[in-house]
Amino acid sequence: MKRTFLITGASKGIGLALAHRLAARDHSVIGIARNLTETFPGPLHALDLSDRAANEELAMIVKGSNIHGVINNVGLVRAAPLGDIAVETLEEVMRVSLHPALVAVQAALPAMRSRGWGRVVNISSLTVLGSVERTSYAAAKAALTSFTRSWALELAATGITVNAVSPGPTETDLFRANNPVGSEGEARYLSGVPMRRFGRPDELAAAIEFLLSDDAAFITGQTLHVDGGASIGKSSL
Ligand SMILES: NC(=O)c1ccc[n+]([C@@H]2O[C@H](COP(=O)([O-])OP(=O)(O)OC[C@H]3O[C@@H](n4cnc5c(N)ncnc54)[C@H](OP(=O)(O)O)[C@@H]3O)[C@@H](O)[C@H]2O)c1
């Protein structure tokens, strides 16, 4: 069945890979990003989700699009060690990660409820398990996994499922901006992945696509770690 999904942070990386997967299955995709790209396979709206006013526009887009599912994928990393974290930075990271997620899901809720079918996937992060210099980012991502469990419970009897996907280090602009090739960060992340490689955006997209499918109807409130084993622990070899 052809459905319509909203993806925040859709012009690159995991969001764009997911958009291509869904479009290949004949679904419609609506994207949000600050910059437009011609490679997005559907309407892409230019919105800066760090801007408080953008949330009103986001709600309008969702309400006008008869959405079947929302993928809360936008995220913001502001790396800093404890001792150097401004309260404003924490506030900014929380705002970008959480406000659009709440706004988009609440705006999509009436259509999903009336249909008796809906999907929400929140994109979390391996860093929720503990990560240096990621206080703000990991806290925001942990809040998203908490949203996931609370919303899943509230919506359990409605046909709407809510799950999270928690990526490990994945080859995207976001990852490379914070961990350039040859950096100490790159080496640290790689040493934490038992498979000894980084994820590919499409490998994350595949997991998200499954959670959006009819086949995943009995799964809700879960966080699926897609991370080459990084959430299990370091390789013993
Ligand atoms: N890559 C990893 O290693 C990794 C690991 C764990 C979790 N994650 C999570 O996975 C999600 C996707 O990350 P990614 O690695 O795919 O990132 P990415 O390749 O950098 O893509 C980020 C997307 O978000 C958009 N975006 C960024 N800031 C925005 C804003 N203020 N308003 C609207 N759109 C915005 C970007 O487009 P514009 O720049 O045009 O706005 C882009 O489309 C994020 O939530 C991230 O935290 C990633």
PDB file of C-alpha atoms and ligand atoms in Angstrom:
ATOM      1  CA  MET A   1       0.000   0.000   0.000  1.00  0.00           C
ATOM      2  CA  LYS A   2       1.243   3.454  -0.929  1.00  0.00           C
ATOM      3  CA  ARG A   3       1.778   5.677   2.103  1.00  0.00           C
ATOM      4  CA  THR A   4       3.129   9.130   2.891  1.00  0.00           C
ATOM      5  CA  PHE A   5       6.038   9.627   5.293  1.00  0.00           C
ATOM      6  CA  LEU A   6       7.564  12.812   6.664  1.00  0.00           C
ATOM      7  CA  ILE A   7      11.335  12.791   7.231  1.00  0.00           C
ATOM      8  CA  THR A   8      13.115  15.591   9.085  1.00  0.00           C
ATOM      9  CA  GLY A   9      16.765  16.088   8.144  1.00  0.00           C
ATOM     10  CA  ALA A  10      16.041  14.565   4.758  1.00  0.00           C
ATOM     11  CA  SER A  11      18.499  16.045   2.272  1.00  0.00           C
ATOM     12  CA  LYS A  12      21.574  14.011   3.189  1.00  0.00           C
ATOM     13  CA  GLY A  13      22.863  10.956   4.998  1.00  0.00           C
ATOM     14  CA  ILE A  14      20.438   8.574   6.667  1.00  0.00           C
ATOM     15  CA  GLY A  15      17.349  10.700   5.918  1.00  0.00           C
ATOM     16  CA  LEU A  16      18.057  10.843   2.190  1.00  0.00           C
ATOM     17  CA  ALA A  17      18.900   7.121   2.012  1.00  0.00           C
ATOM     18  CA  LEU A  18      15.574   6.356   3.699  1.00  0.00           C
ATOM     19  CA  ALA A  19      13.704   8.648   1.304  1.00  0.00           C
ATOM     20  CA  HIS A  20      15.143   6.746  -1.664  1.00  0.00           C
ATOM     21  CA  ARG A  21      14.229   3.383  -0.146  1.00  0.00           C
ATOM     22  CA  LEU A  22      10.654   4.437   0.557  1.00  0.00           C
ATOM     23  CA  ALA A  23      10.246   6.021  -2.869  1.00  0.00           C
ATOM     24  CA  ALA A  24      11.523   2.816  -4.476  1.00  0.00           C
ATOM     25  CA  ARG A  25       8.608   1.027  -2.754  1.00  0.00           C
ATOM     26  CA  ASP A  26       6.239   3.579  -4.262  1.00  0.00           C
ATOM     27  CA  HIS A  27       5.630   5.496  -1.052  1.00  0.00           C
ATOM     28  CA  SER A  28       5.470   9.298  -1.032  1.00  0.00           C
ATOM     29  CA  VAL A  29       8.091  11.133   0.993  1.00  0.00           C
ATOM     30  CA  ILE A  30       8.036  14.683   2.288  1.00  0.00           C
ATOM     31  CA  GLY A  31      11.330  16.063   3.525  1.00  0.00           C
ATOM     32  CA  ILE A  32      12.548  18.889   5.722  1.00  0.00           C
ATOM     33  CA  ALA A  33      16.065  20.370   5.561  1.00  0.00           C
ATOM     34  CA  ARG A  34      17.671  23.802   5.562  1.00  0.00           C
ATOM     35  CA  ASN A  35      19.054  23.396   2.040  1.00  0.00           C
ATOM     36  CA  LEU A  36      17.227  21.972  -0.930  1.00  0.00           C
ATOM     37  CA  THR A  37      18.657  19.233  -3.106  1.00  0.00           C
ATOM     38  CA  GLU A  38      17.344  17.956  -6.399  1.00  0.00           C
ATOM     39  CA  THR A  39      18.093  14.379  -5.469  1.00  0.00           C
ATOM     40  CA  PHE A  40      15.268  14.167  -2.906  1.00  0.00           C
ATOM     41  CA  PRO A  41      12.499  12.000  -4.389  1.00  0.00           C
ATOM     42  CA  GLY A  42       9.530  14.176  -3.366  1.00  0.00           C
ATOM     43  CA  PRO A  43       8.649  17.591  -1.952  1.00  0.00           C
ATOM     44  CA  LEU A  44      11.503  18.931   0.175  1.00  0.00           C
ATOM     45  CA  HIS A  45      10.726  21.953   2.345  1.00  0.00           C
ATOM     46  CA  ALA A  46      13.462  24.414   3.286  1.00  0.00           C
ATOM     47  CA  LEU A  47      13.102  24.942   7.027  1.00  0.00           C
ATOM     48  CA  ASP A  48      15.682  25.535   9.725  1.00  0.00           C
ATOM     49  CA  LEU A  49      14.359  23.434  12.584  1.00  0.00           C
ATOM     50  CA  SER A  50      16.603  25.240  15.065  1.00  0.00           C
ATOM     51  CA  ASP A  51      14.387  28.250  14.507  1.00  0.00           C
ATOM     52  CA  ARG A  52      11.477  28.268  16.981  1.00  0.00           C
ATOM     53  CA  ALA A  53       9.131  29.761  14.369  1.00  0.00           C
ATOM     54  CA  ALA A  54       9.857  26.857  11.994  1.00  0.00           C
ATOM     55  CA  ASN A  55       7.843  24.528  14.170  1.00  0.00           C
ATOM     56  CA  GLU A  56       4.610  26.280  13.224  1.00  0.00           C
ATOM     57  CA  GLU A  57       5.425  25.815   9.563  1.00  0.00           C
ATOM     58  CA  LEU A  58       6.356  22.196  10.219  1.00  0.00           C
ATOM     59  CA  ALA A  59       2.973  21.575  11.857  1.00  0.00           C
ATOM     60  CA  MET A  60       1.202  23.166   8.868  1.00  0.00           C
ATOM     61  CA  ILE A  61       3.125  20.982   6.395  1.00  0.00           C
ATOM     62  CA  VAL A  62       2.292  17.819   8.353  1.00  0.00           C
ATOM     63  CA  LYS A  63      -1.381  18.704   8.829  1.00  0.00           C
ATOM     64  CA  GLY A  64      -1.759  19.406   5.128  1.00  0.00           C
ATOM     65  CA  SER A  65      -0.114  16.190   3.955  1.00  0.00           C
ATOM     66  CA  ASN A  66      -2.278  13.333   5.246  1.00  0.00           C
ATOM     67  CA  ILE A  67       0.772  11.725   6.816  1.00  0.00           C
ATOM     68  CA  HIS A  68       0.962   8.001   7.637  1.00  0.00           C
ATOM     69  CA  GLY A  69       4.246   8.153   9.488  1.00  0.00           C
ATOM     70  CA  VAL A  70       6.929  10.463  10.862  1.00  0.00           C
ATOM     71  CA  ILE A  71      10.670   9.862  11.021  1.00  0.00           C
ATOM     72  CA  ASN A  72      12.285  12.240  13.489  1.00  0.00           C
ATOM     73  CA  ASN A  73      15.776  12.246  12.052  1.00  0.00           C
ATOM     74  CA  VAL A  74      17.122  15.778  12.492  1.00  0.00           C
ATOM     75  CA  GLY A  75      19.886  16.005  15.081  1.00  0.00           C
ATOM     76  CA  LEU A  76      22.557  18.408  16.243  1.00  0.00           C
ATOM     77  CA  VAL A  77      25.992  17.615  17.670  1.00  0.00           C
ATOM     78  CA  ARG A  78      27.768  20.274  19.720  1.00  0.00           C
ATOM     79  CA  ALA A  79      30.824  18.444  21.003  1.00  0.00           C
ATOM     80  CA  ALA A  80      32.286  19.770  24.264  1.00  0.00           C
ATOM     81  CA  PRO A  81      33.934  18.306  27.354  1.00  0.00           C
ATOM     82  CA  LEU A  82      32.302  18.682  30.734  1.00  0.00           C
ATOM     83  CA  GLY A  83      33.528  22.001  32.101  1.00  0.00           C
ATOM     84  CA  ASP A  84      33.026  23.777  28.761  1.00  0.00           C
ATOM     85  CA  ILE A  85      29.319  23.262  28.106  1.00  0.00           C
ATOM     86  CA  ALA A  86      27.228  26.411  27.945  1.00  0.00           C
ATOM     87  CA  VAL A  87      23.651  26.113  29.145  1.00  0.00           C
ATOM     88  CA  GLU A  88      22.640  27.742  25.846  1.00  0.00           C
ATOM     89  CA  THR A  89      24.295  24.894  23.942  1.00  0.00           C
ATOM     90  CA  LEU A  90      22.409  22.276  25.908  1.00  0.00           C
ATOM     91  CA  GLU A  91      19.203  24.206  25.277  1.00  0.00           C
ATOM     92  CA  GLU A  92      19.890  24.474  21.526  1.00  0.00           C
ATOM     93  CA  VAL A  93      20.674  20.788  21.092  1.00  0.00           C
ATOM     94  CA  MET A  94      17.590  19.759  23.058  1.00  0.00           C
ATOM     95  CA  ARG A  95      15.420  22.198  21.082  1.00  0.00           C
ATOM     96  CA  VAL A  96      16.548  20.983  17.637  1.00  0.00           C
ATOM     97  CA  SER A  97      16.265  17.314  18.559  1.00  0.00           C
ATOM     98  CA  LEU A  98      13.043  17.370  20.544  1.00  0.00           C
ATOM     99  CA  HIS A  99      10.770  20.254  19.562  1.00  0.00           C
ATOM    100  CA  PRO A 100      10.281  19.270  15.889  1.00  0.00           C
ATOM    101  CA  ALA A 101       9.761  15.643  16.941  1.00  0.00           C
ATOM    102  CA  LEU A 102       6.970  16.543  19.319  1.00  0.00           C
ATOM    103  CA  VAL A 103       5.438  19.050  16.910  1.00  0.00           C
ATOM    104  CA  ALA A 104       5.496  16.715  13.893  1.00  0.00           C
ATOM    105  CA  VAL A 105       4.063  13.746  15.767  1.00  0.00           C
ATOM    106  CA  GLN A 106       1.303  15.772  17.380  1.00  0.00           C
ATOM    107  CA  ALA A 107       0.397  17.303  14.030  1.00  0.00           C
ATOM    108  CA  ALA A 108       0.271  13.851  12.388  1.00  0.00           C
ATOM    109  CA  LEU A 109      -1.669  12.225  15.205  1.00  0.00           C
ATOM    110  CA  PRO A 110      -5.257  13.043  14.117  1.00  0.00           C
ATOM    111  CA  ALA A 111      -4.730  11.541  10.631  1.00  0.00           C
ATOM    112  CA  MET A 112      -2.937   8.468  11.988  1.00  0.00           C
ATOM    113  CA  ARG A 113      -5.588   7.928  14.681  1.00  0.00           C
ATOM    114  CA  SER A 114      -8.512   8.277  12.299  1.00  0.00           C
ATOM    115  CA  ARG A 115      -6.899   5.735   9.980  1.00  0.00           C
ATOM    116  CA  GLY A 116      -6.074   3.335  12.797  1.00  0.00           C
ATOM    117  CA  TRP A 117      -2.562   3.021  11.342  1.00  0.00           C
ATOM    118  CA  GLY A 118       0.554   5.040  11.914  1.00  0.00           C
ATOM    119  CA  ARG A 119       4.299   4.827  12.348  1.00  0.00           C
ATOM    120  CA  VAL A 120       6.773   6.949  14.265  1.00  0.00           C
ATOM    121  CA  VAL A 121      10.506   6.251  14.211  1.00  0.00           C
ATOM    122  CA  ASN A 122      12.799   8.424  16.314  1.00  0.00           C
ATOM    123  CA  ILE A 123      16.492   8.437  15.443  1.00  0.00           C
ATOM    124  CA  SER A 124      18.543   8.105  18.598  1.00  0.00           C
ATOM    125  CA  SER A 125      22.265   7.358  18.932  1.00  0.00           C
ATOM    126  CA  LEU A 126      24.780   4.914  20.347  1.00  0.00           C
ATOM    127  CA  THR A 127      26.041   7.831  22.466  1.00  0.00           C
ATOM    128  CA  VAL A 128      23.108   7.405  24.883  1.00  0.00           C
ATOM    129  CA  LEU A 129      25.105   4.522  26.369  1.00  0.00           C
ATOM    130  CA  GLY A 130      27.844   6.980  27.381  1.00  0.00           C
ATOM    131  CA  SER A 131      30.186   8.994  25.241  1.00  0.00           C
ATOM    132  CA  VAL A 132      32.874  11.591  25.883  1.00  0.00           C
ATOM    133  CA  GLU A 133      32.225  15.191  24.826  1.00  0.00           C
ATOM    134  CA  ARG A 134      28.608  14.428  23.911  1.00  0.00           C
ATOM    135  CA  THR A 135      26.738  15.562  27.049  1.00  0.00           C
ATOM    136  CA  SER A 136      24.122  17.646  25.227  1.00  0.00           C
ATOM    137  CA  TYR A 137      23.721  15.411  22.190  1.00  0.00           C
ATOM    138  CA  ALA A 138      23.466  12.163  24.155  1.00  0.00           C
ATOM    139  CA  ALA A 139      20.962  13.732  26.573  1.00  0.00           C
ATOM    140  CA  ALA A 140      18.764  14.828  23.673  1.00  0.00           C
ATOM    141  CA  LYS A 141      18.963  11.378  22.098  1.00  0.00           C
ATOM    142  CA  ALA A 142      18.138   9.720  25.421  1.00  0.00           C
ATOM    143  CA  ALA A 143      15.093  11.967  25.638  1.00  0.00           C
ATOM    144  CA  LEU A 144      14.042  10.693  22.201  1.00  0.00           C
ATOM    145  CA  THR A 145      14.197   7.095  23.405  1.00  0.00           C
ATOM    146  CA  SER A 146      12.102   8.170  26.380  1.00  0.00           C
ATOM    147  CA  PHE A 147       9.579   9.812  24.013  1.00  0.00           C
ATOM    148  CA  THR A 148       9.536   6.509  22.146  1.00  0.00           C
ATOM    149  CA  ARG A 149       8.525   4.468  25.170  1.00  0.00           C
ATOM    150  CA  SER A 150       5.972   6.979  26.489  1.00  0.00           C
ATOM    151  CA  TRP A 151       4.292   7.507  23.102  1.00  0.00           C
ATOM    152  CA  ALA A 152       4.295   3.774  22.359  1.00  0.00           C
ATOM    153  CA  LEU A 153       2.409   3.120  25.576  1.00  0.00           C
ATOM    154  CA  GLU A 154      -0.115   5.879  25.019  1.00  0.00           C
ATOM    155  CA  LEU A 155      -0.757   4.783  21.434  1.00  0.00           C
ATOM    156  CA  ALA A 156      -0.469   1.019  21.848  1.00  0.00           C
ATOM    157  CA  ALA A 157      -4.144   0.325  21.165  1.00  0.00           C
ATOM    158  CA  THR A 158      -4.465   2.700  18.201  1.00  0.00           C
ATOM    159  CA  GLY A 159      -2.577   0.913  15.409  1.00  0.00           C
ATOM    160  CA  ILE A 160       0.204   3.476  15.677  1.00  0.00           C
ATOM    161  CA  THR A 161       3.615   2.109  16.611  1.00  0.00           C
ATOM    162  CA  VAL A 162       6.509   4.166  17.946  1.00  0.00           C
ATOM    163  CA  ASN A 163      10.075   2.890  17.835  1.00  0.00           C
ATOM    164  CA  ALA A 164      13.612   4.216  17.799  1.00  0.00           C
ATOM    165  CA  VAL A 165      16.643   3.326  15.737  1.00  0.00           C
ATOM    166  CA  SER A 166      19.973   3.945  17.402  1.00  0.00           C
ATOM    167  CA  PRO A 167      22.774   4.261  14.845  1.00  0.00           C
ATOM    168  CA  GLY A 168      26.380   3.585  15.633  1.00  0.00           C
ATOM    169  CA  PRO A 169      29.007   5.616  13.764  1.00  0.00           C
ATOM    170  CA  THR A 170      27.780   5.947  10.204  1.00  0.00           C
ATOM    171  CA  GLU A 171      29.541   7.461   7.160  1.00  0.00           C
ATOM    172  CA  THR A 172      27.669  10.751   6.790  1.00  0.00           C
ATOM    173  CA  ASP A 173      28.476  14.468   6.721  1.00  0.00           C
ATOM    174  CA  LEU A 174      27.419  14.756  10.367  1.00  0.00           C
ATOM    175  CA  PHE A 175      29.796  12.003  11.444  1.00  0.00           C
ATOM    176  CA  ARG A 176      32.687  13.310   9.343  1.00  0.00           C
ATOM    177  CA  ALA A 177      32.184  16.916  10.501  1.00  0.00           C
ATOM    178  CA  ASN A 178      32.850  15.743  14.045  1.00  0.00           C
ATOM    179  CA  ASN A 179      35.321  12.956  13.230  1.00  0.00           C
ATOM    180  CA  PRO A 180      37.452  13.799  10.190  1.00  0.00           C
ATOM    181  CA  VAL A 181      39.453  11.099   8.448  1.00  0.00           C
ATOM    182  CA  GLY A 182      42.553  10.390  10.536  1.00  0.00           C
ATOM    183  CA  SER A 183      41.191  12.098  13.671  1.00  0.00           C
ATOM    184  CA  GLU A 184      41.370  10.778  17.196  1.00  0.00           C
ATOM    185  CA  GLY A 185      37.552  10.677  17.193  1.00  0.00           C
ATOM    186  CA  GLU A 186      37.489   8.448  14.111  1.00  0.00           C
ATOM    187  CA  ALA A 187      39.958   6.009  15.713  1.00  0.00           C
ATOM    188  CA  ARG A 188      38.017   5.997  18.990  1.00  0.00           C
ATOM    189  CA  TYR A 189      34.692   5.278  17.260  1.00  0.00           C
ATOM    190  CA  LEU A 190      36.208   2.594  15.037  1.00  0.00           C
ATOM    191  CA  SER A 191      37.792   0.830  17.994  1.00  0.00           C
ATOM    192  CA  GLY A 192      34.341   0.650  19.596  1.00  0.00           C
ATOM    193  CA  VAL A 193      32.727  -1.202  16.693  1.00  0.00           C
ATOM    194  CA  PRO A 194      33.248  -4.988  16.846  1.00  0.00           C
ATOM    195  CA  MET A 195      32.621  -5.222  13.083  1.00  0.00           C
ATOM    196  CA  ARG A 196      35.515  -2.786  12.657  1.00  0.00           C
ATOM    197  CA  ARG A 197      33.824  -0.552  10.163  1.00  0.00           C
ATOM    198  CA  PHE A 198      31.388   2.328  10.060  1.00  0.00           C
ATOM    199  CA  GLY A 199      27.760   1.923   9.046  1.00  0.00           C
ATOM    200  CA  ARG A 200      26.420   2.993   5.682  1.00  0.00           C
ATOM    201  CA  PRO A 201      23.387   5.307   5.540  1.00  0.00           C
ATOM    202  CA  ASP A 202      21.426   2.702   3.591  1.00  0.00           C
ATOM    203  CA  GLU A 203      22.009   0.100   6.316  1.00  0.00           C
ATOM    204  CA  LEU A 204      20.325   2.442   8.779  1.00  0.00           C
ATOM    205  CA  ALA A 205      17.591   3.211   6.288  1.00  0.00           C
ATOM    206  CA  ALA A 206      16.853  -0.513   5.898  1.00  0.00           C
ATOM    207  CA  ALA A 207      16.154  -0.884   9.624  1.00  0.00           C
ATOM    208  CA  ILE A 208      13.957   2.213   9.674  1.00  0.00           C
ATOM    209  CA  GLU A 209      12.061   1.034   6.608  1.00  0.00           C
ATOM    210  CA  PHE A 210      11.288  -2.257   8.343  1.00  0.00           C
ATOM    211  CA  LEU A 211       9.879  -0.476  11.413  1.00  0.00           C
ATOM    212  CA  LEU A 212       7.658   1.582   9.089  1.00  0.00           C
ATOM    213  CA  SER A 213       6.278  -1.529   7.408  1.00  0.00           C
ATOM    214  CA  ASP A 214       3.144  -3.576   8.046  1.00  0.00           C
ATOM    215  CA  ASP A 215       5.400  -6.486   8.995  1.00  0.00           C
ATOM    216  CA  ALA A 216       6.560  -4.544  12.078  1.00  0.00           C
ATOM    217  CA  ALA A 217       3.008  -4.034  13.395  1.00  0.00           C
ATOM    218  CA  PHE A 218       3.599  -5.906  16.686  1.00  0.00           C
ATOM    219  CA  ILE A 219       6.781  -3.997  17.579  1.00  0.00           C
ATOM    220  CA  THR A 220       6.407  -0.825  19.609  1.00  0.00           C
ATOM    221  CA  GLY A 221       8.383   1.111  22.198  1.00  0.00           C
ATOM    222  CA  GLN A 222      11.649  -0.512  21.144  1.00  0.00           C
ATOM    223  CA  THR A 223      15.059   0.873  20.359  1.00  0.00           C
ATOM    224  CA  LEU A 224      16.849  -1.042  17.622  1.00  0.00           C
ATOM    225  CA  HIS A 225      20.627  -0.625  17.766  1.00  0.00           C
ATOM    226  CA  VAL A 226      22.111  -0.650  14.268  1.00  0.00           C
ATOM    227  CA  ASP A 227      25.771  -0.321  15.050  1.00  0.00           C
ATOM    228  CA  GLY A 228      27.949  -3.273  14.015  1.00  0.00           C
ATOM    229  CA  GLY A 229      27.756  -4.581  17.573  1.00  0.00           C
ATOM    230  CA  ALA A 230      29.032  -1.394  19.235  1.00  0.00           C
ATOM    231  CA  SER A 231      26.261  -1.377  21.843  1.00  0.00           C
ATOM    232  CA  ILE A 232      27.240  -4.891  22.979  1.00  0.00           C
ATOM    233  CA  GLY A 233      30.792  -3.999  23.858  1.00  0.00           C
ATOM    234  CA  LYS A 234      34.257  -3.981  22.415  1.00  0.00           C
ATOM    235  CA  SER A 235      35.430  -6.941  20.393  1.00  0.00           C
ATOM    236  CA  SER A 236      37.474  -9.362  22.489  1.00  0.00           C
ATOM    237  CA  LEU A 237      39.957  -9.926  19.663  1.00  0.00           C
TER     238      LEU A 237
HETATM  239  N1  LIG B   1      26.116   9.572  11.330  1.00  0.00           N
HETATM  240  C1  LIG B   1      26.276   9.008  12.506  1.00  0.00           C
HETATM  241  O1  LIG B   1      27.339   8.472  12.835  1.00  0.00           O
HETATM  242  C2  LIG B   1      25.134   8.995  13.483  1.00  0.00           C
HETATM  243  C3  LIG B   1      25.278   8.232  14.654  1.00  0.00           C
HETATM  244  C4  LIG B   1      24.247   8.226  15.572  1.00  0.00           C
HETATM  245  C5  LIG B   1      23.092   8.960  15.325  1.00  0.00           C
HETATM  246  N2  LIG B   1      22.970   9.689  14.177  1.00  0.00           N
HETATM  247  C6  LIG B   1      21.755  10.462  13.982  1.00  0.00           C
HETATM  248  O2  LIG B   1      21.191  10.169  12.721  1.00  0.00           O
HETATM  249  C7  LIG B   1      20.447  11.304  12.269  1.00  0.00           C
HETATM  250  C8  LIG B   1      20.865  11.635  10.844  1.00  0.00           C
HETATM  251  O3  LIG B   1      22.233  11.971  10.858  1.00  0.00           O
HETATM  252  P1  LIG B   1      23.162  11.903   9.575  1.00  0.00           P
HETATM  253  O4  LIG B   1      24.447  11.370  10.046  1.00  0.00           O
HETATM  254  O5  LIG B   1      22.439  11.264   8.448  1.00  0.00           O
HETATM  255  O6  LIG B   1      23.383  13.463   9.298  1.00  0.00           O
HETATM  256  P2  LIG B   1      23.712  14.285   7.949  1.00  0.00           P
HETATM  257  O7  LIG B   1      24.213  13.421   6.875  1.00  0.00           O
HETATM  258  O8  LIG B   1      24.543  15.435   8.392  1.00  0.00           O
HETATM  259  O9  LIG B   1      22.275  14.818   7.540  1.00  0.00           O
HETATM  260  C9  LIG B   1      21.581  15.648   8.404  1.00  0.00           C
HETATM  261  C10 LIG B   1      20.320  16.126   7.721  1.00  0.00           C
HETATM  262  O10 LIG B   1      19.624  17.022   8.609  1.00  0.00           O
HETATM  263  C11 LIG B   1      19.453  18.289   7.958  1.00  0.00           C
HETATM  264  N3  LIG B   1      19.519  19.299   9.002  1.00  0.00           N
HETATM  265  C12 LIG B   1      20.546  19.548   9.840  1.00  0.00           C
HETATM  266  N4  LIG B   1      20.240  20.562  10.658  1.00  0.00           N
HETATM  267  C13 LIG B   1      18.995  20.967  10.343  1.00  0.00           C
HETATM  268  C14 LIG B   1      18.134  21.984  10.819  1.00  0.00           C
HETATM  269  N5  LIG B   1      18.500  22.831  11.777  1.00  0.00           N
HETATM  270  N6  LIG B   1      16.904  22.121  10.259  1.00  0.00           N
HETATM  271  C15 LIG B   1      16.524  21.290   9.259  1.00  0.00           C
HETATM  272  N7  LIG B   1      17.287  20.297   8.765  1.00  0.00           N
HETATM  273  C16 LIG B   1      18.519  20.154   9.298  1.00  0.00           C
HETATM  274  C17 LIG B   1      20.589  18.352   6.934  1.00  0.00           C
HETATM  275  O11 LIG B   1      20.313  19.178   5.842  1.00  0.00           O
HETATM  276  P3  LIG B   1      20.734  20.733   5.815  1.00  0.00           P
HETATM  277  O12 LIG B   1      22.182  20.793   6.240  1.00  0.00           O
HETATM  278  O13 LIG B   1      20.481  21.172   4.417  1.00  0.00           O
HETATM  279  O14 LIG B   1      19.820  21.381   6.796  1.00  0.00           O
HETATM  280  C18 LIG B   1      20.606  16.904   6.461  1.00  0.00           C
HETATM  281  O15 LIG B   1      19.578  16.683   5.532  1.00  0.00           O
HETATM  282  C19 LIG B   1      20.742  12.425  13.273  1.00  0.00           C
HETATM  283  O16 LIG B   1      19.689  12.522  14.199  1.00  0.00           O
HETATM  284  C20 LIG B   1      21.985  11.952  13.977  1.00  0.00           C
HETATM  285  O17 LIG B   1      22.103  12.482  15.258  1.00  0.00           O
HETATM  286  C21 LIG B   1      23.976   9.728  13.248  1.00  0.00           C
END
